[in-house]
Coordinates of C-alpha atoms in Angstrom, one line a residue:
Chain J
M1327 CA 67.6 77.5 18.0
S1328 CA 66.4 78.3 21.4
A1329 CA 62.7 79.2 20.7
L1330 CA 60.1 76.6 21.7
L1331 CA 57.9 77.4 18.7
E1332 CA 59.4 78.9 15.6
V1333 CA 57.2 79.8 12.6
R1334 CA 59.1 80.9 9.5
D1335 CA 57.8 82.7 6.4
F1336 CA 54.2 81.5 6.3
H1337 CA 52.4 82.1 3.0
V1338 CA 48.7 81.1 2.6
S1339 CA 46.3 81.9 -0.2
Y1340 CA 42.7 81.2 -0.9
G1341 CA 42.6 81.1 -4.7
A1342 CA 43.8 84.5 -5.8
I1343 CA 43.5 86.1 -2.4
K1344 CA 46.7 86.1 -0.4
A1345 CA 45.8 85.8 3.3
L1346 CA 49.3 85.5 4.7
Q1347 CA 52.4 86.9 2.9
G1348 CA 55.4 85.8 4.7
F1349 CA 54.6 85.9 8.4
S1350 CA 57.2 84.7 11.0
L1351 CA 57.0 84.3 14.7
S1352 CA 58.7 82.8 17.6
L1353 CA 57.7 81.8 21.1
E1354 CA 59.9 81.0 24.1
E1355 CA 59.2 78.4 26.8
R1356 CA 56.6 79.8 29.3
E1357 CA 56.0 82.8 27.2
I1358 CA 52.6 84.4 26.3
V1359 CA 52.8 85.7 22.7
S1360 CA 49.8 87.5 21.1
V1361 CA 49.0 88.3 17.5
I1362 CA 46.7 91.3 17.1
G1363 CA 45.2 92.8 14.1
S1364 CA 41.9 93.9 12.7
N1365 CA 39.2 91.7 11.1
G1366 CA 40.6 90.0 8.0
A1367 CA 44.3 90.6 8.8
G1368 CA 45.0 86.9 8.6
K1369 CA 45.0 85.9 12.3
S1370 CA 42.8 82.9 12.1
T1371 CA 44.4 81.8 8.9
F1372 CA 47.7 81.9 10.7
M1373 CA 46.4 79.7 13.5
N1374 CA 44.8 77.2 11.1
A1375 CA 48.0 77.1 9.1
V1376 CA 50.1 76.3 12.2
M1377 CA 47.6 73.5 13.1
G1378 CA 47.6 72.0 9.6
M1379 CA 43.9 72.9 9.0
V1380 CA 44.7 75.0 5.9
A1381 CA 47.5 74.2 3.4
R1382 CA 50.3 76.7 3.1
D1383 CA 52.0 77.7 0.0
R1384 CA 55.3 78.3 1.7
G1385 CA 56.9 78.3 5.1
E1386 CA 57.8 75.9 7.9
A1387 CA 57.2 75.6 11.6
F1388 CA 59.3 74.0 14.3
L1389 CA 58.5 72.9 17.8
D1390 CA 61.6 72.4 19.9
G1391 CA 63.7 72.4 16.7
R1392 CA 61.6 69.6 15.2
K1393 CA 59.6 70.3 12.0
L1394 CA 55.9 70.3 12.6
P1395 CA 54.0 67.6 10.6
A1396 CA 51.5 68.6 7.9
R1397 CA 48.2 66.9 9.1
S1398 CA 46.4 68.4 12.1
F1399 CA 46.0 65.2 14.1
Q1400 CA 49.8 64.8 13.9
V1401 CA 50.3 68.4 14.9
V1402 CA 48.2 67.8 18.0
R1403 CA 50.3 64.7 18.8
S1404 CA 53.5 66.6 18.5
G1405 CA 52.4 69.1 21.2
L1406 CA 50.2 71.9 20.0
S1407 CA 46.6 72.2 20.7
L1408 CA 44.1 74.9 19.7
A1409 CA 41.0 76.3 21.3
P1410 CA 39.4 77.4 18.0
E1411 CA 37.6 80.6 17.1
G1412 CA 33.9 80.5 18.1
R1413 CA 34.8 77.8 20.7
K1414 CA 33.5 74.9 18.6
I1415 CA 32.6 72.8 21.6
F1416 CA 30.7 69.6 20.9
A1417 CA 27.3 70.8 22.0
P1418 CA 25.4 67.4 22.1
L1419 CA 28.1 65.8 24.2
T1420 CA 28.5 66.3 28.0
V1421 CA 31.2 68.5 29.5
L1422 CA 33.0 65.3 30.6
E1423 CA 32.9 63.9 27.1
N1424 CA 34.2 67.1 25.7
L1425 CA 37.2 67.0 28.0
Q1426 CA 37.7 63.3 27.3
I1427 CA 37.9 63.9 23.6
G1428 CA 40.5 66.5 24.2
A1429 CA 42.8 63.8 25.5
F1430 CA 42.2 61.6 22.4
S1431 CA 45.7 62.1 21.0
R1432 CA 47.6 61.1 24.1
A1433 CA 49.4 57.8 23.9
K1434 CA 48.6 57.0 27.6
Q1435 CA 45.1 57.6 28.6
S1436 CA 46.0 57.0 32.2
G1437 CA 47.3 60.5 32.7
A1438 CA 44.1 61.9 31.4
R1439 CA 42.3 61.5 34.8
A1440 CA 44.9 63.5 36.7
D1441 CA 44.8 66.2 34.0
M1442 CA 41.1 66.4 34.3
E1443 CA 41.5 67.2 38.0
W1444 CA 44.0 69.8 36.9
V1445 CA 41.5 71.4 34.5
F1446 CA 38.8 71.3 37.2
Y1447 CA 41.3 73.0 39.5
L1448 CA 41.8 75.8 36.9
F1449 CA 38.1 76.0 36.0
P1450 CA 36.0 74.9 39.0
R1451 CA 32.8 75.9 37.2
L1452 CA 33.4 73.0 34.8
K1453 CA 33.5 70.5 37.6
E1454 CA 30.0 71.6 38.8
R1455 CA 28.6 71.1 35.3
V1456 CA 30.5 67.9 34.4
R1457 CA 27.4 65.8 33.5
Q1458 CA 25.6 68.7 31.7
L1459 CA 25.4 68.9 27.9
A1460 CA 28.0 71.3 26.7
G1461 CA 25.4 73.2 24.6
T1462 CA 23.6 74.3 27.7
L1463 CA 26.6 76.2 29.2
S1464 CA 26.8 80.0 29.1
G1465 CA 29.2 81.6 26.6
G1466 CA 31.9 82.1 29.1
E1467 CA 31.7 78.6 30.4
Q1468 CA 31.8 77.3 26.8
Q1469 CA 35.0 79.2 26.3
M1470 CA 36.4 77.7 29.6
L1471 CA 35.5 74.3 28.3
A1472 CA 37.2 75.0 24.9
I1473 CA 40.3 76.0 26.8
G1474 CA 40.1 73.0 29.2
R1475 CA 39.5 70.6 26.3
A1476 CA 42.6 71.9 24.5
L1477 CA 44.6 71.6 27.8
M1478 CA 43.6 67.9 28.1
A1479 CA 46.0 67.2 25.2
R1480 CA 48.8 68.4 27.6
P1481 CA 50.2 70.7 24.9
R1482 CA 53.7 72.2 24.9
V1483 CA 52.0 75.3 23.4
L1484 CA 48.3 76.2 23.9
L1485 CA 46.9 78.1 20.9
L1486 CA 43.9 80.4 21.4
D1487 CA 41.9 81.9 18.6
E1488 CA 39.8 84.9 19.7
P1489 CA 38.9 83.7 23.2
S1490 CA 37.1 87.0 23.8
L1491 CA 34.7 86.6 20.9
G1492 CA 31.1 87.3 21.7
L1493 CA 31.6 87.5 25.5
A1494 CA 30.6 90.3 27.9
P1495 CA 33.5 92.5 29.1
I1496 CA 33.4 91.1 32.6
V1497 CA 33.5 87.6 31.3
I1498 CA 36.4 88.5 29.1
R1499 CA 38.3 89.7 32.1
D1500 CA 37.6 86.4 33.9
I1501 CA 38.8 84.4 31.0
F1502 CA 42.0 86.4 30.6
N1503 CA 42.7 86.1 34.4
E1504 CA 42.3 82.4 34.1
L1505 CA 44.7 82.3 31.1
R1506 CA 47.3 84.0 33.3
R1507 CA 46.9 81.2 35.8
V1508 CA 47.2 78.6 33.1
N1509 CA 50.5 80.3 32.0
E1510 CA 51.7 80.4 35.6
E1511 CA 51.2 76.6 35.7
G1512 CA 53.9 76.4 33.0
V1513 CA 51.9 76.3 29.8
S1514 CA 53.2 78.5 26.9
I1515 CA 50.5 80.4 25.1
L1516 CA 50.0 81.7 21.6
L1517 CA 47.0 84.0 21.5
V1518 CA 45.3 85.6 18.5
E1519 CA 43.0 88.5 19.4
Q1520 CA 41.0 91.3 18.0
N1521 CA 40.6 92.7 21.5
A1522 CA 44.0 94.3 21.3
R1523 CA 43.9 95.8 24.8
Q1524 CA 43.3 92.5 26.6
A1525 CA 45.9 90.8 24.5
L1526 CA 48.5 93.4 25.2
L1527 CA 47.8 93.4 28.9
L1528 CA 48.0 89.6 29.1
S1529 CA 51.0 88.8 26.8
H1530 CA 54.7 89.3 27.1
R1531 CA 55.3 90.0 23.5
T1532 CA 53.0 91.0 20.6
Y1533 CA 53.0 90.8 16.8
V1534 CA 50.8 93.2 14.9
L1535 CA 49.4 91.7 11.7
Q1536 CA 48.1 93.8 8.9
T1537 CA 46.7 92.3 5.7
G1538 CA 48.8 89.2 5.9
R1539 CA 52.1 91.0 6.8
L1540 CA 53.9 91.9 10.0
L1541 CA 53.4 95.6 10.9
K1542 CA 55.2 95.7 14.2
E1543 CA 56.4 93.5 16.9
G1544 CA 57.8 94.1 20.4
P1545 CA 57.2 93.8 24.1
S1546 CA 53.5 94.2 24.8
K1547 CA 54.2 96.9 27.4
T1548 CA 55.9 99.0 24.8
L1549 CA 53.2 98.5 22.2
L1550 CA 50.5 99.5 24.7
T1551 CA 52.0 103.1 24.7
D1552 CA 52.9 103.1 21.0
P1553 CA 51.0 106.0 19.4
E1554 CA 50.4 104.2 16.2
I1555 CA 49.0 101.1 17.9
K1556 CA 47.0 103.3 20.3
S1557 CA 45.2 105.1 17.5
A1558 CA 44.7 102.1 15.2
Y1559 CA 43.8 99.3 17.7
L1560 CA 43.1 100.6 21.2
G1561 CA 40.8 103.5 20.6
K1562 CA 40.8 106.7 22.7
G1563 CA 40.2 107.1 26.4
Q1564 CA 39.1 103.5 27.0
A1565 CA 39.3 102.1 30.5
P1566 CA 41.6 99.0 30.5
Chain L
M123 CA -19.0 33.1 19.2
G124 CA -18.1 36.7 20.0
N125 CA -15.1 35.6 22.0
A126 CA -13.8 33.4 19.2
A127 CA -14.1 36.3 16.7
Q128 CA -12.2 38.6 19.1
F129 CA -9.6 35.9 19.6
T130 CA -9.0 35.7 15.8
E131 CA -8.9 39.5 15.6
F132 CA -6.3 39.7 18.3
S133 CA -4.1 36.9 17.0
T134 CA -4.1 38.5 13.5
L135 CA -3.0 41.8 15.0
F136 CA -0.4 40.2 17.1
Q137 CA 0.9 38.1 14.2
Q138 CA 1.3 41.2 12.0
V139 CA 3.1 43.0 14.8
V140 CA 5.6 40.1 15.1
N141 CA 6.1 40.2 11.3
G142 CA 6.4 44.0 11.4
L143 CA 9.0 43.9 14.1
S144 CA 11.0 41.3 12.2
L145 CA 10.9 43.3 9.0
G146 CA 11.6 46.5 10.9
S147 CA 14.7 45.0 12.5
V148 CA 16.2 44.3 9.0
Y149 CA 15.4 47.9 7.9
A150 CA 17.0 49.1 11.1
L151 CA 20.3 47.4 10.4
I152 CA 20.3 49.1 7.0
A153 CA 19.0 52.5 8.2
V154 CA 21.5 52.8 11.1
G155 CA 24.5 52.4 8.9
Y156 CA 23.2 54.8 6.4
S157 CA 22.3 57.3 9.1
L158 CA 25.8 56.9 10.6
V159 CA 27.5 57.9 7.3
Y160 CA 25.0 60.7 6.9
S161 CA 25.8 62.0 10.4
I162 CA 29.5 62.3 9.6
L163 CA 29.6 63.4 6.0
S164 CA 26.1 64.9 5.6
F165 CA 25.2 63.2 2.4
S166 CA 22.9 60.4 1.4
N167 CA 25.0 57.4 0.4
F168 CA 23.0 55.7 -2.3
A169 CA 25.6 53.1 -2.7
H170 CA 24.6 51.8 0.7
G171 CA 22.3 49.3 -0.9
G172 CA 25.3 47.9 -2.8
F173 CA 26.9 46.9 0.4
L174 CA 24.0 44.6 1.3
V175 CA 24.2 43.1 -2.1
V176 CA 27.9 42.4 -1.6
G177 CA 27.1 40.9 1.7
G178 CA 24.4 38.7 0.3
Y179 CA 26.5 37.3 -2.6
I180 CA 29.6 36.7 -0.4
C181 CA 27.4 34.7 2.0
Y182 CA 25.8 32.8 -0.8
G183 CA 29.2 32.1 -2.5
L184 CA 30.9 30.9 0.7
F185 CA 28.0 28.9 1.9
T186 CA 27.4 27.1 -1.4
G187 CA 31.1 26.7 -2.1
F188 CA 31.3 29.3 -4.8
E189 CA 28.8 27.8 -7.2
L190 CA 28.1 31.3 -8.5
N191 CA 29.7 30.7 -11.9
V192 CA 31.9 28.3 -13.8
F193 CA 35.1 30.3 -13.4
S194 CA 35.1 30.7 -9.7
R195 CA 34.4 27.1 -9.2
H196 CA 37.7 26.3 -10.7
L197 CA 39.6 29.1 -8.9
L198 CA 38.4 28.5 -5.4
T199 CA 37.1 25.6 -3.5
V200 CA 35.9 26.5 -0.1
P201 CA 34.4 23.9 2.2
A202 CA 30.8 24.6 1.7
G203 CA 28.2 24.8 4.4
S204 CA 29.9 26.7 7.2
V205 CA 27.4 29.3 8.4
W206 CA 30.0 31.1 10.5
L207 CA 32.5 31.3 7.7
A208 CA 29.8 32.5 5.3
G209 CA 28.5 35.0 7.7
L210 CA 31.8 36.5 8.8
G211 CA 33.0 36.6 5.2
A212 CA 29.9 38.5 4.2
L213 CA 30.2 41.1 7.0
G214 CA 33.9 41.6 6.6
G215 CA 33.7 41.7 2.8
A216 CA 30.9 44.2 2.7
G217 CA 32.8 46.3 5.3
I218 CA 35.9 46.3 3.1
V219 CA 33.9 47.2 0.0
A220 CA 32.4 50.1 1.9
V221 CA 35.8 51.4 2.9
L222 CA 37.1 51.0 -0.6
T223 CA 34.1 52.8 -2.0
E224 CA 34.8 55.7 0.3
R225 CA 38.6 55.7 -0.5
L226 CA 38.2 55.5 -4.3
A227 CA 35.0 57.4 -5.0
Y228 CA 34.3 59.8 -2.1
K229 CA 37.6 60.8 -0.6
P230 CA 39.0 62.4 -3.8
I231 CA 35.8 64.5 -4.1
R232 CA 35.8 65.4 -0.4
E233 CA 39.3 66.7 -0.7
R234 CA 38.4 69.0 -3.6
T235 CA 35.1 70.4 -2.6
S236 CA 32.9 70.9 0.4
M237 CA 29.7 70.5 -1.7
T238 CA 28.1 67.3 -0.6
L239 CA 25.9 67.2 -3.8
Y240 CA 28.9 65.8 -5.7
L241 CA 29.2 63.0 -3.1
L242 CA 25.5 62.2 -3.6
I243 CA 25.8 62.0 -7.4
A244 CA 29.0 59.8 -7.1
S245 CA 27.2 57.5 -4.7
M246 CA 24.4 57.0 -7.3
G247 CA 27.1 56.1 -9.8
V248 CA 28.7 53.6 -7.4
S249 CA 25.4 52.0 -6.7
I250 CA 24.9 51.3 -10.4
I251 CA 28.5 50.1 -10.8
I252 CA 28.1 47.6 -7.9
E253 CA 24.8 46.3 -9.3
N254 CA 26.3 45.8 -12.8
I255 CA 29.4 44.1 -11.6
F256 CA 27.1 41.4 -10.1
V257 CA 25.0 41.2 -13.2
I258 CA 28.1 40.6 -15.3
A259 CA 29.9 38.3 -12.8
V260 CA 27.1 36.1 -11.5
G261 CA 24.1 36.9 -13.7
G262 CA 20.9 38.7 -12.9
R263 CA 18.9 35.7 -11.9
F264 CA 17.1 35.4 -8.6
R265 CA 18.7 33.1 -6.0
A266 CA 17.9 32.3 -2.5
L267 CA 20.2 31.2 0.3
P268 CA 19.7 27.5 1.0
Q269 CA 17.1 27.0 3.6
S270 CA 19.4 24.6 5.4
M271 CA 21.6 27.6 6.3
F272 CA 19.6 28.5 9.4
P273 CA 17.6 26.3 11.7
S274 CA 14.0 26.1 10.5
G275 CA 10.9 25.7 12.6
L276 CA 8.2 27.8 14.1
Y277 CA 7.9 29.1 17.6
N278 CA 4.5 29.1 18.9
L279 CA 4.0 32.4 20.9
G280 CA 0.5 31.4 22.0
W281 CA -3.0 32.5 20.9
G282 CA -2.2 31.1 17.5
V283 CA 0.6 33.5 16.8
T284 CA 3.8 32.0 15.4
A285 CA 7.3 33.3 14.6
S286 CA 9.6 31.5 12.3
S287 CA 13.0 30.8 13.6
S288 CA 14.4 33.1 10.9
D289 CA 12.2 35.9 12.3
V290 CA 13.6 35.2 15.8
L291 CA 17.1 35.0 14.5
S292 CA 17.0 38.2 12.5
L293 CA 15.5 40.1 15.4
T294 CA 18.1 38.7 17.8
C295 CA 20.9 39.5 15.4
A296 CA 19.6 43.0 14.9
V297 CA 19.4 43.6 18.7
L298 CA 22.9 42.2 19.1
F299 CA 24.5 44.2 16.3
L300 CA 22.7 47.4 17.1
G301 CA 23.5 46.9 20.8
G302 CA 27.1 46.3 19.8
L303 CA 27.2 49.5 17.8
Q304 CA 25.7 51.4 20.8
F305 CA 28.3 50.0 23.1
F306 CA 31.1 50.9 20.6
L307 CA 29.8 54.5 20.3
T308 CA 29.3 55.2 24.0
Q309 CA 32.0 53.1 25.7
T310 CA 35.1 53.4 23.5
R311 CA 37.5 56.1 22.7
W312 CA 36.9 55.9 18.9
G313 CA 33.1 55.8 19.5
L314 CA 33.4 59.1 21.4
A315 CA 35.4 60.5 18.5
I316 CA 32.7 59.4 16.1
R317 CA 30.0 61.1 18.1
A318 CA 32.2 64.3 18.3
A319 CA 32.8 64.1 14.5
A320 CA 29.0 63.8 13.9
C321 CA 28.7 67.1 15.6
D322 CA 31.7 68.8 13.9
L323 CA 34.2 66.8 11.8
R324 CA 36.7 69.6 11.4
T325 CA 37.0 70.2 15.1
A326 CA 37.3 66.5 15.8
G327 CA 40.4 66.7 13.7
L328 CA 41.7 69.4 16.0
M329 CA 41.4 67.0 18.9
G330 CA 44.0 64.8 17.4
V331 CA 41.6 62.4 15.7
N332 CA 42.8 61.0 12.4
V333 CA 39.7 62.0 10.4
S334 CA 40.5 59.7 7.4
L335 CA 40.8 56.7 9.7
L336 CA 37.6 57.7 11.5
I337 CA 35.7 57.9 8.2
A338 CA 37.1 54.5 7.2
I339 CA 35.9 53.0 10.5
V340 CA 32.4 54.5 10.0
F341 CA 32.1 53.1 6.5
F342 CA 33.3 49.7 7.7
A343 CA 30.7 49.6 10.4
A344 CA 28.0 50.8 7.9
G345 CA 29.0 48.1 5.4
L346 CA 29.0 45.4 8.1
L347 CA 25.6 46.3 9.4
A348 CA 24.2 46.4 5.8
A349 CA 25.6 42.9 5.2
V350 CA 23.8 41.6 8.2
G351 CA 20.6 43.0 6.7
G352 CA 21.6 41.6 3.3
V353 CA 22.1 38.1 4.5
F354 CA 18.7 38.0 6.2
L355 CA 17.0 39.5 3.1
S356 CA 18.6 36.9 0.8
Y357 CA 17.6 34.1 3.2
R358 CA 14.0 35.1 3.6
Y359 CA 13.3 36.6 0.2
T360 CA 15.6 36.5 -2.8
L361 CA 19.1 37.5 -3.7
Y362 CA 19.6 39.4 -6.9
P363 CA 21.8 42.3 -8.0
Q364 CA 19.1 44.9 -7.6
M365 CA 18.3 43.8 -4.1
G366 CA 19.9 47.0 -2.8
G367 CA 16.8 48.9 -3.9
I368 CA 15.2 48.0 -0.6
T369 CA 17.5 50.6 0.9
T370 CA 15.0 53.2 -0.3
K371 CA 12.8 51.9 2.6
A372 CA 15.7 52.3 5.0
F373 CA 16.2 55.9 3.7
V374 CA 12.5 56.5 4.4
A375 CA 12.9 55.0 7.9
A376 CA 15.9 57.2 8.6
V377 CA 14.1 60.3 7.4
I378 CA 11.0 59.5 9.6
G379 CA 13.3 59.0 12.6
G380 CA 15.4 62.0 11.8
L381 CA 18.4 62.0 9.5
G382 CA 21.7 61.4 11.2
S383 CA 20.1 60.1 14.4
L384 CA 20.7 56.5 15.3
P385 CA 17.8 56.0 17.7
G386 CA 15.7 57.8 15.1
A387 CA 16.8 55.3 12.4
I388 CA 15.8 52.4 14.7
V389 CA 12.4 53.9 15.7
G390 CA 11.7 54.9 12.1
S391 CA 12.5 51.4 10.9
L392 CA 10.2 49.7 13.4
I393 CA 7.4 52.1 12.5
L394 CA 7.9 51.4 8.9
G395 CA 8.0 47.6 9.4
L396 CA 4.8 47.7 11.5
A397 CA 3.0 50.0 9.0
E398 CA 3.9 47.7 6.1
M399 CA 2.8 44.5 7.9
L400 CA -0.4 46.0 9.4
T401 CA -1.4 47.3 5.9
T402 CA -0.7 43.9 4.5
G403 CA -2.8 42.2 7.2
Y404 CA -5.8 44.6 7.2
V405 CA -5.9 46.3 3.8
S406 CA -3.9 44.6 1.1
S407 CA -0.2 43.9 0.4
Q408 CA -0.5 46.0 -2.7
M409 CA -1.1 49.1 -0.5
R410 CA 2.0 48.7 1.6
D411 CA 4.3 50.9 -0.5
L412 CA 1.5 53.5 -0.9
V413 CA 1.2 53.7 2.9
V414 CA 5.0 53.8 3.4
Y415 CA 5.5 56.7 1.1
S416 CA 2.4 58.6 2.3
L417 CA 3.9 58.3 5.8
L418 CA 7.1 59.9 4.4
V419 CA 5.3 62.8 2.8
L420 CA 3.2 63.3 5.9
M421 CA 6.3 63.4 8.1
L422 CA 8.1 65.8 5.8
L423 CA 5.0 68.1 5.9
V424 CA 4.4 67.9 9.7
K425 CA 7.8 67.4 11.2
P426 CA 10.5 67.7 8.5
A427 CA 13.4 67.0 10.9
G428 CA 11.9 63.6 11.9
F429 CA 11.3 62.4 15.4
F430 CA 14.9 62.7 16.6
G431 CA 16.5 64.9 14.0
K432 CA 18.2 68.2 14.6
P433 CA 16.1 71.2 13.5
V434 CA 17.0 71.9 9.9
S435 CA 18.5 75.3 10.7
D436 CA 21.0 73.7 13.0
K437 CA 22.4 71.5 10.3
I438 CA 24.0 74.3 8.3

């Protein structure tokens, strides 16, 4: 197996409701892969299932050929970290403390200081606000903090759940540009997005999820011009 | 003449303030642990009083060489009279009982439902179970820790105001333990994790924090602090299986200060201790509970979130 992250046949249900019905995905080293789909398609469920936040009925995931553990703190230790939907930053803690907690899982805390400099290099705005309480940041800055906090775990794969949620278009563009820089630094990214256009523009490959099942997958460039995707997810005549 | 009257007036006030701070410091030890658990799991742990009973009896048992009942005297003979052994045993033992309570009674519920009401009801059950275990095992009679346990004597603070050495000791211990907790929460990696978990337990798990272990640490700390309070209560007043009932006062203190806030729990406890002792000194000791619960109702009407609590809407 050559893929860095390999997800096979995920099934997740909430009582009688089947949220995922056999979804598989793979991601190569240094790749950006996105999963798009409308509200309720199962995107967040998929991310939470990978991270061990929700139990799955069936399916396995492998990182570098090794099976991912079941509990989320072990998943983080093995090399995945998630910037969750809605950012979920720790509002009463400072920006610095939010970044420090991101490094909790690392065996050696000594590397954390260098990584913090790296996060500040990627997001200079965070450095200016390092002593500020995280709850006082703007929405865009909070998203940067959520991404920076996830990067502090030095993940093999960075998972992002709806980073565009609730942000103004211009801020979304900033965030996505920064994600491209993060990827250029060598971090593989798995992105789940309702904002299909931004996701397709950023990622190398895309999976389209519809009511818990795979609808389509392919290179993002191809899907951008796919008539079905265009009419269902991209709308008409929108500027990129 | 006028001067002498003023002098007496002042020394009464000051004496009651000293007594109030001393009582408040014991409340604070109990309230802080209770508030700590609340901040992580969002439920009122009514078994918290049980932890101080456990601490009190372990201390009594170890200090008097297990003269609690006939059976244990034959089973165990411990060199009696070591304050340190008795104290450490009480703190560690109560901490372990707190962790076991969480593992056996709360964890299975937490894993099945997110409704904290079930945890609240379970904690009421655990509280009664702990109480009854002691009634059966050692009997319901009132005991007191031997007065030889701590140095006795009075400190003269001037103007006719005195503080007993146990007052001074309980205040000192409260400051040391609460300071230690503060250090742990602000200066260590696990302390940071606990503060993050108080904000959002699920997301703390996403940071690679072993949430089960974190909850165990929190319960251990809460049990340990309750035992410090329990030891001082059983030394200054009496030790009996229902002693945990005093936790109600710590609940009131935590609510006044703001549920889930540790500085709030301390401030609330000191306010409560002072209110009780000033009522005792100037009105009558029978009125103290009336004043305490009136304060609670007043606080809930005027500022339901307490002094340091999050606004209620933020807690959802």
